Amino acid sequence: MFPKVEESELIKNEFSRLKGICYLDHAGTALYADSQINNVMKDLKMHLYGNPHSTGNPSAACEKLINNIRFKILEHFNTGPGKYSVVFTSGATGALKTVAECFAWDEDDDRPKDSIDAVCRSRGSTFAYTEDNHTSVLGMRELMPMANPLCLTRNEAHEALDEMPPSPSDGNFYCRSASRKNSLFAYPAQSNFSGTKYPLKWIETCRNGALDQYTGNRVKSRWYTVLDASAYVPTNHLDLGKYTPDFVAVSFYKMFGYPTGLGALLVLNKTGVPVLRRKKYFGGGTVEVVLARNRHHVFKKNFHEKFEDGTIDFLSVIAVGHGLDTLRALAGPMRAVAGRTFGLAAYLYDRMSGVRHGNGSPVFRVYADTAYRCESTQGGVVNFNVLRANGEYVGYNEVKNVADVYGIVLRVGCFCNPGACQSHLGHTDQELRRNQEVIGHVCGDHIDLIENRPTGSVRVSFGYQSSKSDADTLYNTLVEQFWQNNPSKPVDRQQNTINEYNGMDLHVSRIFVYPIKSCGAYETDEWQLESYGFQYDRNWAVISNTGVCMTQMEEPKLCLVRPYMDLQKGTMTLVYAENKDEVPMVVSLDTKLGDTKKTGKICWGGSLEGIDCGDEVAEWLSWNLDRPGLRLIRCTSRKPPVQNKYGKLDPKVLGANQCQYLLTTKSTLKWLQLEMENDITEIGEDSLLFRFRGNLVISGNDLPAYAELTWNQLDIGGIKFQFDSACERCKMVNIDQDTSESNHKPLSILAQHKWQDKSIFGIYIKREDTQKCKIRVGQQCTVIKKNI
């Protein structure tokens, strides 16, 4: 049973921008409150703050306030300046990097002369860390002088650190090492992957040498702990009066949303300060004296001044004070926040664990290290993947697309925690290296499934603003969209012979041209072929005021801009949403090469270059799409990207994604429409067809679904075409081209019937002949050669 979470009017008013949004990415960033931002702005308007490194009253006032905020930060963690020092950094990552750069591995190690000397000095020292750690901790390894750091799995860490080893006979920490060697252990207070809380008592057991037996070193060393608390402190109370890690890393945006780009390293004065003495670089404000002509400098004695290179972001530091005040006022005691967020996560976990498809198979695979029964071991995070009724995984991008449609904010991927992700998903090191080296899968790309195995997962996380309705919204939406009574039947991709194809009366049934990239289609019975594709196809593009080539991914309403071509008059008439009362816009097909040139960056790389079509059409587009600053350009050339995620780019195309022509078949469309009906989602044939934005539709008698994937060479009305590649689909196919509204089912069904691990609909074809000719509806299509 979880504690009841009441959504007070105060909370509603403070986060009014969330109206209609179910926010479940509190581990990604906390939400700043309206009053918090108002108080920051009011403070900056009322007071004059100068550079704390300058002189004068504004600077003195600023420095005094910054020191007060250092005290307030320590007070929040139940400690004070007599015990800990606060060093402001760019974030938790910057704090961890500072420790890695400056930690002394030897008591005599002030400044190693070279890398060989550093390695020699580090013998007998160890850098240990848990497998479940942020990427920033793994990055610390690269600054460590030892060749083989110690990585502990979750079970190994519990086995080593849960029990307190015998203390030194005289109780003196400093007598642990006769060799004067130092070792460092890094672990998270809470996993940012699964929400598992790791015992804070490990700090003391590590300090007493619990890890010595795992290092292989003959001599015991002094152990220090760096605690990554960035995922823990937003919803938990870190009591530094009770637990005393040598170093603590935090990010303030994780705690209260604003400011971003600012964190802190909290350093234990007794043990941490003396051992951070390998600092080499110095910037403004960190030295007492420095000579320009000779290599001589003396660091400042005040600890935080020594480490804060240059002028700190003092206005953001001032905002931290207001953030702490807001957190205390709105969230209440952090121990209560921990209970509420854990209760919500446990509630969602129990619901997800119990739901089954119609055939009894689970709907969710939850990745957890606990059974969500104890607040002390589990935080407010649920990590999972969705399963289909046949046991196959739903790609996390598909889940994200559904969430986007229904206003649910969550996170997908591996969350910068490769160790926990690998452990829970069961990948080997060899598989991960193969995925990167052979398949090209890298962190943050669109590849979510490889051979039906997930490359990441879905994470939802709760904050003090969260309520039971948030958990219910997520659960009900995902079950409604992905629950199946029975597994889907696999598509029958028959391998017909060429003669069988040619007996099916294959012919062109529809022709479409898309003059403006990502805008509406123009259907015709006959059209001319140019070297780049159909005449005028993707010859124009809409460019944003930031110079980006717009697509329906950024602005779905582009589909409502409908072009009507009149070749005799030489005009293209634009109508918005078929609004007869709206004054149409007429654009000349013969754009004169003036001197107003524009460049539009394409979202997948490269750029389009063209001629600006003038203010009149620009204002018309901006008005109808409600996006100021839009421009229409007539494309004249295209610069390819250094690397194109779609593969090799046909150099002849202009605004098309990849190739000259996109071909689909009516049989594949009919199959998809039937699958939609079986899934209790009815979409008309034309509405479904328009989503896939093909140039040519081929029809035939008894033509199997996806037969086009086997076609290598085609003859259409005497014109030869060559297969280029299958067309991998993205969430744009979910957009209804008549309304600009989204329905995730088309992409969801394609994802259930992947071809070579891709959601495919249609094929790209090309022709090498540059001679102008025409294609007409009704012309015969002959399969000359099949793909092997």
Coordinates of C-alpha atoms in Angstrom, one line a residue, residues 348-367 382-396 398-399 402 458 474-487 744-745:
L348 CA 3.1 0.9 -10.7
Y349 CA 5.5 -2.0 -10.3
D350 CA 2.8 -4.2 -8.8
R351 CA 0.3 -3.3 -11.6
M352 CA 2.8 -3.9 -14.4
S353 CA 4.0 -7.2 -12.9
G354 CA 0.4 -8.6 -12.8
V355 CA -1.0 -7.7 -16.2
R356 CA -1.2 -10.4 -18.9
H357 CA -2.1 -10.6 -22.6
G358 CA -5.1 -12.6 -23.6
N359 CA -2.9 -15.7 -24.0
G360 CA -1.5 -15.4 -20.5
S361 CA 1.9 -13.9 -21.5
P362 CA 3.2 -10.8 -19.7
V363 CA 2.7 -7.4 -21.1
F364 CA 5.8 -5.9 -19.3
R365 CA 9.3 -7.0 -18.5
V366 CA 10.4 -4.9 -15.5
Y367 CA 14.1 -4.6 -14.7
V382 CA 10.4 1.8 -12.7
N383 CA 12.4 0.5 -15.7
F384 CA 10.8 -1.8 -18.2
N385 CA 10.2 -2.9 -21.7
V386 CA 6.8 -3.8 -23.3
L387 CA 6.2 -7.3 -24.7
R388 CA 3.9 -8.5 -27.4
A389 CA 1.6 -11.5 -26.9
N390 CA 4.1 -13.7 -28.8
G391 CA 6.8 -12.7 -26.4
E392 CA 8.7 -10.4 -28.8
Y393 CA 9.8 -7.0 -27.5
V394 CA 8.3 -3.7 -28.5
G395 CA 11.1 -1.3 -29.5
Y396 CA 11.4 1.4 -26.9
E398 CA 7.6 2.8 -30.4
V399 CA 6.7 3.1 -26.7
V402 CA 2.9 6.3 -28.1
V458 CA 11.9 2.6 -20.9
L474 CA 0.9 5.6 -18.0
Y475 CA -0.3 2.1 -17.1
N476 CA -3.7 2.5 -18.7
T477 CA -2.3 4.1 -21.9
L478 CA 0.3 1.4 -22.4
V479 CA -2.1 -1.5 -21.7
E480 CA -4.7 0.0 -24.0
Q481 CA -2.3 0.4 -26.8
F482 CA -0.2 -2.7 -26.5
W483 CA -2.4 -5.4 -24.9
Q484 CA -3.3 -8.2 -27.4
N485 CA -5.8 -11.0 -27.1
N486 CA -3.7 -13.3 -29.2
P487 CA -0.3 -13.0 -31.0
H744 CA 0.6 5.3 -33.4
K745 CA -1.0 2.1 -34.8

